[in-house]
Coordinates of C-alpha atoms and ligand atoms in Angstrom, one line a residue:
X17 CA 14.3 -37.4 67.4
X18 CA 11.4 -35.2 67.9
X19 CA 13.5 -31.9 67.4
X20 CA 15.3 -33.4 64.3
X21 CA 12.0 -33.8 62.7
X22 CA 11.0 -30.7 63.2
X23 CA 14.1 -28.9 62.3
X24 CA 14.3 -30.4 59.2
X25 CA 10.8 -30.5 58.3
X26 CA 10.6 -27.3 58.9
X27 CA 14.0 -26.0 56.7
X28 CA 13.4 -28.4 53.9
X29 CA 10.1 -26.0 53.8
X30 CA 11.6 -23.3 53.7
X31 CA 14.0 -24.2 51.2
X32 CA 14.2 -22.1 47.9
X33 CA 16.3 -23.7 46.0
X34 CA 18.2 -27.0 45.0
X35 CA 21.6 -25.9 46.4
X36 CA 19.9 -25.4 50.1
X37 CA 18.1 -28.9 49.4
X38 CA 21.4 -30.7 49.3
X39 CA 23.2 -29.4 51.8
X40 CA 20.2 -30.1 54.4
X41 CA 20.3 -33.8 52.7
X42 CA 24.1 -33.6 53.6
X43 CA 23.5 -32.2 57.3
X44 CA 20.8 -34.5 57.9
X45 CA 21.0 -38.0 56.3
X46 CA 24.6 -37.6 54.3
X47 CA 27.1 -39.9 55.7
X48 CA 28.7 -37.6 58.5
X49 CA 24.7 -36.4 58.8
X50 CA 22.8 -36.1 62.5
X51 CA 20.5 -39.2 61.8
X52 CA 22.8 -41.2 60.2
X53 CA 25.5 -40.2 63.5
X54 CA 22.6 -41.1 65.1
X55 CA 22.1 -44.5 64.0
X56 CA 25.8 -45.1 65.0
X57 CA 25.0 -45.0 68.5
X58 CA 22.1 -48.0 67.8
X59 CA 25.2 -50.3 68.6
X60 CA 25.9 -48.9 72.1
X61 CA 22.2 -49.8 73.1
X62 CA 21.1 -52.1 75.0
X63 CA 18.7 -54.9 72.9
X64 CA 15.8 -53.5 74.0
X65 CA 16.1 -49.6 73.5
X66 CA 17.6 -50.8 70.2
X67 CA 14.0 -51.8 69.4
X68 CA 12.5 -48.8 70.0
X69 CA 15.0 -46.5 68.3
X70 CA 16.1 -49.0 65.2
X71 CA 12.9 -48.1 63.9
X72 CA 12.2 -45.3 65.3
X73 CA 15.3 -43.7 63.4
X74 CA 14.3 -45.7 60.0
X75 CA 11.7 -44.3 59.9
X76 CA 12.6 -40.8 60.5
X77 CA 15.4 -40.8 57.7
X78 CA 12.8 -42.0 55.0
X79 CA 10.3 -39.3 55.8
X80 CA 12.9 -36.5 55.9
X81 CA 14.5 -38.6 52.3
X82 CA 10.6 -37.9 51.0
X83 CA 10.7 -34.4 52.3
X84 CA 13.7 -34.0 50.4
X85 CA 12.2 -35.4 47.1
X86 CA 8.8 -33.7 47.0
X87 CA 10.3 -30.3 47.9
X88 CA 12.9 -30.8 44.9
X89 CA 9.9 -31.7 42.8
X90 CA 8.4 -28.8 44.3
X91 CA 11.0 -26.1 42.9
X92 CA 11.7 -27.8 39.6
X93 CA 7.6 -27.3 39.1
X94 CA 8.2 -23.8 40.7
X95 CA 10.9 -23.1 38.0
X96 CA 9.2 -24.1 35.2
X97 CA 6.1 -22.1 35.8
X98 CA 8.1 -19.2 36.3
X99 CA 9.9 -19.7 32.9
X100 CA 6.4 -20.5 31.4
X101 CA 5.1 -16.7 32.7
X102 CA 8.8 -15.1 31.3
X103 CA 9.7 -17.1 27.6
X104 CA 6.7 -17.0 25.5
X105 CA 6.0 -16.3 21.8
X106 CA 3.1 -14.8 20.2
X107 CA 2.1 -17.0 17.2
X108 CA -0.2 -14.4 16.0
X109 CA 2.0 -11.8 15.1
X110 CA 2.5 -10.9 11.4
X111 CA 6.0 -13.1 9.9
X112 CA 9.3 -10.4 9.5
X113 CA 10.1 -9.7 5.8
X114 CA 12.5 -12.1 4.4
X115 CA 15.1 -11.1 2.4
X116 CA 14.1 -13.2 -0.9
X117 CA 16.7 -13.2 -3.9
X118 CA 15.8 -12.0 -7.4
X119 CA 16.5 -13.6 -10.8
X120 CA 18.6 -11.9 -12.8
X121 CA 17.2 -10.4 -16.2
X122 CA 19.8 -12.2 -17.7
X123 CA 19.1 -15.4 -16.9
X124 CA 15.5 -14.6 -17.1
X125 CA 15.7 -14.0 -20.7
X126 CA 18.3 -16.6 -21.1
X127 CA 15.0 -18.7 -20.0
X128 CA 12.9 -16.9 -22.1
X129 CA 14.7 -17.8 -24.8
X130 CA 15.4 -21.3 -24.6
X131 CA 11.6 -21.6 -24.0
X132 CA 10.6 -20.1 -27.2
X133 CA 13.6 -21.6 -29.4
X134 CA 12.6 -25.3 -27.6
X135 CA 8.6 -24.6 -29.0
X136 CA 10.0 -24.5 -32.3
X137 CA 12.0 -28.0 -31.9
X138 CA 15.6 -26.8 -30.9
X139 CA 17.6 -28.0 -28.7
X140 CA 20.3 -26.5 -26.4
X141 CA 24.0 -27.0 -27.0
X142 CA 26.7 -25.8 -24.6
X143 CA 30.4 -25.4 -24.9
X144 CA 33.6 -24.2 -22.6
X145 CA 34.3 -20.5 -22.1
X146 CA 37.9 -20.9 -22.6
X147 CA 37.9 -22.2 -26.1
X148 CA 40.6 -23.7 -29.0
X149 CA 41.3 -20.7 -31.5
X150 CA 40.7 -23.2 -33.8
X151 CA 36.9 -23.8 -32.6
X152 CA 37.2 -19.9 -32.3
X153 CA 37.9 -18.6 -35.5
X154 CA 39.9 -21.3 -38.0
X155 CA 36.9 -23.7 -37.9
X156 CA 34.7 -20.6 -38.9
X157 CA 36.5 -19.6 -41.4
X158 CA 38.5 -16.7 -40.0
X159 CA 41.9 -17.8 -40.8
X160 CA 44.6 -16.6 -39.0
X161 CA 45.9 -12.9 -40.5
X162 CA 41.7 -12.7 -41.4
X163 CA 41.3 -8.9 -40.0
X164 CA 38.0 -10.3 -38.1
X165 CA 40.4 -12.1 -35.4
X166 CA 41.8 -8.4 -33.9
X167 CA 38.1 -6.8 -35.1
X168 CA 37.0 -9.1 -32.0
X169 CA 39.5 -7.8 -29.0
X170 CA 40.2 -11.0 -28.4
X171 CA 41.5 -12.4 -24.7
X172 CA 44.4 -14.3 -24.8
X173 CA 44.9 -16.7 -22.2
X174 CA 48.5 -17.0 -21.1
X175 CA 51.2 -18.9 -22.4
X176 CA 54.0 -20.1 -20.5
X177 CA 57.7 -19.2 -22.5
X178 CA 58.5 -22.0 -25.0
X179 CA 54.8 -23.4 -24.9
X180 CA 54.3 -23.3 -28.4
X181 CA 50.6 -25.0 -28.2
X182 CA 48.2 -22.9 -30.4
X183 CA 46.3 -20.2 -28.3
X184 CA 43.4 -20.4 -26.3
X185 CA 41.0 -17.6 -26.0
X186 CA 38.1 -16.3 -24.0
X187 CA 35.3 -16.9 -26.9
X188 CA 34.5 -13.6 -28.4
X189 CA 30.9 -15.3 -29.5
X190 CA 29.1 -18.5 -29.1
X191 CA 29.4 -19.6 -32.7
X192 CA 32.4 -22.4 -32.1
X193 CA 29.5 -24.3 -30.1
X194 CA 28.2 -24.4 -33.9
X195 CA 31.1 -26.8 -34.5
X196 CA 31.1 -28.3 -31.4
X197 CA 27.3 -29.4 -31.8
X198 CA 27.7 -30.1 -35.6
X199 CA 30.8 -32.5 -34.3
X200 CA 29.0 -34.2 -31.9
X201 CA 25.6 -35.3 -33.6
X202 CA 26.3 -34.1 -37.4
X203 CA 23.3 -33.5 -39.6
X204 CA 20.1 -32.5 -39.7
X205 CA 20.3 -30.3 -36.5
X206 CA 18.0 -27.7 -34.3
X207 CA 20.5 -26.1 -31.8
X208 CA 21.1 -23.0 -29.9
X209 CA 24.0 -22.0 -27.5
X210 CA 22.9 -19.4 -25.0
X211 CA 26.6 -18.3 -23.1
X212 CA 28.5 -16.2 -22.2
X213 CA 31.4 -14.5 -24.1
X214 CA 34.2 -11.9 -24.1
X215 CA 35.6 -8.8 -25.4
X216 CA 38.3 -6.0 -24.6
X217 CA 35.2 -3.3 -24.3
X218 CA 33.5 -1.4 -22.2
X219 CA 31.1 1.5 -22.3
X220 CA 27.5 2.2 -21.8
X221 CA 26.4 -0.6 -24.4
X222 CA 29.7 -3.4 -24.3
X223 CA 30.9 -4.9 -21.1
X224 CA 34.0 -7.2 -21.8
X225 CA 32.0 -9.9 -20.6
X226 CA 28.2 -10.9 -22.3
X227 CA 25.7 -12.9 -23.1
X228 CA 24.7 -14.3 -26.6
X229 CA 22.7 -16.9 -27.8
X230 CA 23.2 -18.4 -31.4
X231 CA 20.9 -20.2 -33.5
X232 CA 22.1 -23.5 -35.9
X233 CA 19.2 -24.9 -38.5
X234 CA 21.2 -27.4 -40.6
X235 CA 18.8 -29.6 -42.9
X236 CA 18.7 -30.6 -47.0
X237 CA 16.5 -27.6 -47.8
X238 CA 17.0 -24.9 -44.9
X239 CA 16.8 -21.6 -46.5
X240 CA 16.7 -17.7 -46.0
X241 CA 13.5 -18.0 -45.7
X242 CA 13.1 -20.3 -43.0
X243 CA 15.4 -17.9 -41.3
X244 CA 13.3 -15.3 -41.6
X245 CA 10.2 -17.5 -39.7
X246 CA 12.0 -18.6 -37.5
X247 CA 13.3 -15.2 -35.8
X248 CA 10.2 -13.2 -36.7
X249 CA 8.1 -16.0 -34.7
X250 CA 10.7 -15.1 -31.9
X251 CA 10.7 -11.6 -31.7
X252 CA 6.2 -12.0 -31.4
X253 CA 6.9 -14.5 -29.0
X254 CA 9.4 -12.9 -26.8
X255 CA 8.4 -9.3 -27.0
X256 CA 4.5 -10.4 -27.0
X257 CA 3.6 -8.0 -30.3
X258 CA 3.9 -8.8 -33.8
X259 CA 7.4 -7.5 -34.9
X260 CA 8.7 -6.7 -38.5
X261 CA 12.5 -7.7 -39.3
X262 CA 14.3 -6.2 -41.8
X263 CA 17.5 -7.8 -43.4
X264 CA 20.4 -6.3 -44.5
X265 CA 23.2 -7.4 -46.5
X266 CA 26.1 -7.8 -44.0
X267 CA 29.4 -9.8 -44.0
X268 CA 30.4 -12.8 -41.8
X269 CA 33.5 -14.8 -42.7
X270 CA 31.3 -18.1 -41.3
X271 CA 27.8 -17.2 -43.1
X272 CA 27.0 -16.7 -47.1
X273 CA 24.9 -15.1 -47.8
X274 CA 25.2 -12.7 -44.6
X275 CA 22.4 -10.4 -43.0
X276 CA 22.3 -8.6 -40.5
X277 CA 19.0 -8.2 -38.6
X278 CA 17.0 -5.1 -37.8
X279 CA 13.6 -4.9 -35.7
X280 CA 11.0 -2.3 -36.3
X281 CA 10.4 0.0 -33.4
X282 CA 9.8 3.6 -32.3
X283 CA 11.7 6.2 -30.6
X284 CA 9.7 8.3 -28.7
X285 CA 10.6 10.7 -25.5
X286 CA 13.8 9.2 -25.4
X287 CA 12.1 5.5 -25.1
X288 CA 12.2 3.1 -27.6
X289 CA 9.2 0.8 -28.5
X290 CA 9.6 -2.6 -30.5
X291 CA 7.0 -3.4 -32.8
X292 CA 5.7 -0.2 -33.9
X293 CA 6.6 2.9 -35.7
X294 CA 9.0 3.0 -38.7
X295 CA 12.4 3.1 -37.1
X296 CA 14.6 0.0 -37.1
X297 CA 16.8 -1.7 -34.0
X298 CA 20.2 -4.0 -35.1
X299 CA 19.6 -7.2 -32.9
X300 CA 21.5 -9.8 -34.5
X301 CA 23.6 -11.3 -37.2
X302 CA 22.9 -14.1 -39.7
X303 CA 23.5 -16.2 -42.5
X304 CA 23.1 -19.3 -44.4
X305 CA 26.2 -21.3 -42.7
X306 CA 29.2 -21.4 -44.6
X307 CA 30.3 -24.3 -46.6
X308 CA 34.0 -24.3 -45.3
X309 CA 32.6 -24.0 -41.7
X310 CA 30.0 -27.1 -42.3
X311 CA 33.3 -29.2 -43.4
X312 CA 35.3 -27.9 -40.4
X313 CA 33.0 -29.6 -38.4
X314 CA 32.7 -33.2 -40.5
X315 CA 29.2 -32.1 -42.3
X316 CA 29.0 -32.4 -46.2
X317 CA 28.3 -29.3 -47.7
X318 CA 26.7 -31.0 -51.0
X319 CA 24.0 -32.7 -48.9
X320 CA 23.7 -30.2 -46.0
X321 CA 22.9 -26.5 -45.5
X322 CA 20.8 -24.3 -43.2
X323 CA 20.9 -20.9 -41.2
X324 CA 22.5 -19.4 -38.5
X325 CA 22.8 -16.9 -35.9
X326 CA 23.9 -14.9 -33.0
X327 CA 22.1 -12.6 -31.1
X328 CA 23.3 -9.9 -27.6
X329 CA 21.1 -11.5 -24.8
X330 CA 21.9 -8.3 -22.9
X331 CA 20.7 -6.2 -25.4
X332 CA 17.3 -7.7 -26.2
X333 CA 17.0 -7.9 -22.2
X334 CA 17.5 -4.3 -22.3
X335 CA 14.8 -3.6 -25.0
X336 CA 12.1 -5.7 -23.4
X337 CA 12.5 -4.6 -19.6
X338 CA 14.0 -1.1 -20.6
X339 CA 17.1 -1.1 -19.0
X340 CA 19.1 1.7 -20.2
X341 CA 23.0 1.1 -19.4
X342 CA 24.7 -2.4 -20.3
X343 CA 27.4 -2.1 -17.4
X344 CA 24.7 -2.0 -14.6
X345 CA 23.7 -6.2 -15.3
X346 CA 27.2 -6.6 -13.7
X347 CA 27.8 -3.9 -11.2
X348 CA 25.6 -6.5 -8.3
X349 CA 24.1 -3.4 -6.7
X350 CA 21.1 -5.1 -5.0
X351 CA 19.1 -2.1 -5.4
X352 CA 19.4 -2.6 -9.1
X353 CA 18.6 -6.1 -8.5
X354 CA 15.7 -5.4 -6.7
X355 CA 14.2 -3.6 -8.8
X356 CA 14.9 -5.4 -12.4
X357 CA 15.1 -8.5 -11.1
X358 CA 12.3 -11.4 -11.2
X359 CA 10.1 -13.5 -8.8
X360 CA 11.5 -17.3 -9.0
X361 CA 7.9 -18.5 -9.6
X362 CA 7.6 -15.6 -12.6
X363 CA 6.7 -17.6 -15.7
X364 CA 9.0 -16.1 -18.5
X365 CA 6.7 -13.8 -20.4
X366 CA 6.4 -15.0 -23.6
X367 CA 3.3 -15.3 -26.2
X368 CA 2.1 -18.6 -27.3
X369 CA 0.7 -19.9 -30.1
X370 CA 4.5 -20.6 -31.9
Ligands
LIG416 N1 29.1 -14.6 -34.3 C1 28.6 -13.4 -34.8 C2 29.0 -12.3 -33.8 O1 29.3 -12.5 -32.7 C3 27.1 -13.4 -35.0 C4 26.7 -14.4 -36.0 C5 26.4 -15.7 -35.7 C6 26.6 -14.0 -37.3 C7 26.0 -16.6 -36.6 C8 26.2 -14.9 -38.3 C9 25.9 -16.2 -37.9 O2 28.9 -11.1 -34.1

């Protein structure tokens, strides 16, 4: 019993890992083990040496069953502190860069605008991008042969053979969310529809998709006038100077009188300035709303009238941040992105005081 001890004693010692652990455990006190084959003969005995070695063998099989459990607490310890030493992290080195998005000018001024427009007590209507060419053009007074309908390169969205529904289009501007807003709460109204629209064009300047964002003041006693407030408190606000408007006579099946708008700015070095100098910028078209168009959309003309207009988001994006080709908003080059696009927490850069 003696030599047991010490044979095992001695290799659980030695031990370096769990595997060797359990296979002493078998070999010593595992069912087929030496102490436990031992223990067997304890019934050949006689009484008395069965005293002595009863025991005697106990007691041998717990220490050699606490061997075994301190040494395996042993190693697990042993592993641990040698992952400690290996997998560790240094919490004072400077964070990796991430990759944050930017916001696109577009929507920026999309913000921007809705910002200023809401400051001066208008609200913001919305309407589908696939749109009834009724919404699109009848309601607005372009009747079918009118020559503005194939003026606009219209899309045409698919018709199956021997549908003979009338046509849907892909809105060429966001004035049929006049009608749609006039519809839904009628008269007096403070609306604008920032969205996006679509023509067959493309070039430095017209993508076939854009951005627009019309303007609908319908009261008893809305005027030119109030019209002419209204956008030159806009263009301060949004470009953050004092700008001059100029209004030119212009035709719009949906407005009468039309205008179309001009903002004063310089060309210099091939840049161009808004709100100084004596050249002039076309931004926008306008109007006093037509009275057809007001009817169209269940709003009596002999108690009702007030302005409208539509305006290229792109293009006054491209003004303010001086972005100098249209196509690039849409190309998603992240390096164009980067560098014209805006912090999330940027506050849109208007001037107060509206
Ligand atoms: N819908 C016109 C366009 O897209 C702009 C406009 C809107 C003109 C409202 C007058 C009034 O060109």
């Amino acid at each position: 019993m003696d030599d047991l001890k010490a044979k095992y004693l001695a290799a659980i010692g030695d031990a370096k890992d769990e595997a060797t652990l359990e296979e002493l455990r078998v070999q010593a006190v595992g069912k087929k083990g030496e102490i436990s084959l031992k223990m067997r003969e304890l019934g050949r005995m006689t009484p008395e040496e069965r005293q002595v070695a009863g025991p005697a063998l106990n007691a041998l099989k717990d220490e050699i069953n606490s061997a075994l459990s301190a040494k395996k607490v042993a190693l697990v310890d042993a592993a641990l502190d040698e992952r400690l030493k290996t997998e560790w992290l240094d919490v004072t080195l400077p964070a990796r860069d991430a990759r944050v998005g930017t916001i696109h000018p577009v929507s920026q001024v999309w913000e921007e605008c809705t910002a200023i427009f809401a400051d001066m007590g208008f609200s913001v209507s919305e309407g589908p991008q696939i749109e009834d060419d009724w919404y699109n053009f009848d309601a607005l007074n372009i009747p079918s042969h009118h020559p503005a309908r194939a003026e606009m390169d219209t899309f045409y969205m698919h018709r199956a053979e021997g549908d003979n529904r009338p046509p849907h289009v892909l809105r060429t501007h966001t004035s049929p969310v006049q009608i749609r807003a006039m519809q839904a709460q009628g008269a007096p109204i403070r609306t604008i529809s920032p969205g996006r629209v679509y023509r067959a064009d493309y070039d430095q300047t017209h993508t076939p998709m854009f951005h627009q964002v019309e303007g609908l003041a319908i009261d008893r006693d809305i005027s030119m006038a109030n019209l002419k407030w209204v956008l030159e408190e806009f263009f301060t606000a949004y470009f953050g100077t004092p700008v001059k408007t100029r209004f030119r006579a212009s035709h719009f099946p949906f407005t009468e009188p039309s205008a179309e708008i001009d903002i004063q700015c310089s060309w210099e070095g091939g840049t161009v300035k808004v709100g100084e100098g004596d050249d002039w910028l076309e931004v926008l078209g306008s109007g006093m709303v037509h009275p057809k168009v007001l009817e169209a959309a269940g709003v009596d003309p002999a108690e009702w009238q007030g302005f409208a207009f539509g305006m290229g988001i792109d293009r006054i994006a491209m003004l303010k941040y001086g972005i100098p080709d249209l196509r690039a908003f849409f190309d998603s080059d992240l390096r164009w992105l980067r560098h014209y696009g805006f912090s999330a927490l940027q506050v849109p850069t208007i001037r107060g005081g509206v």
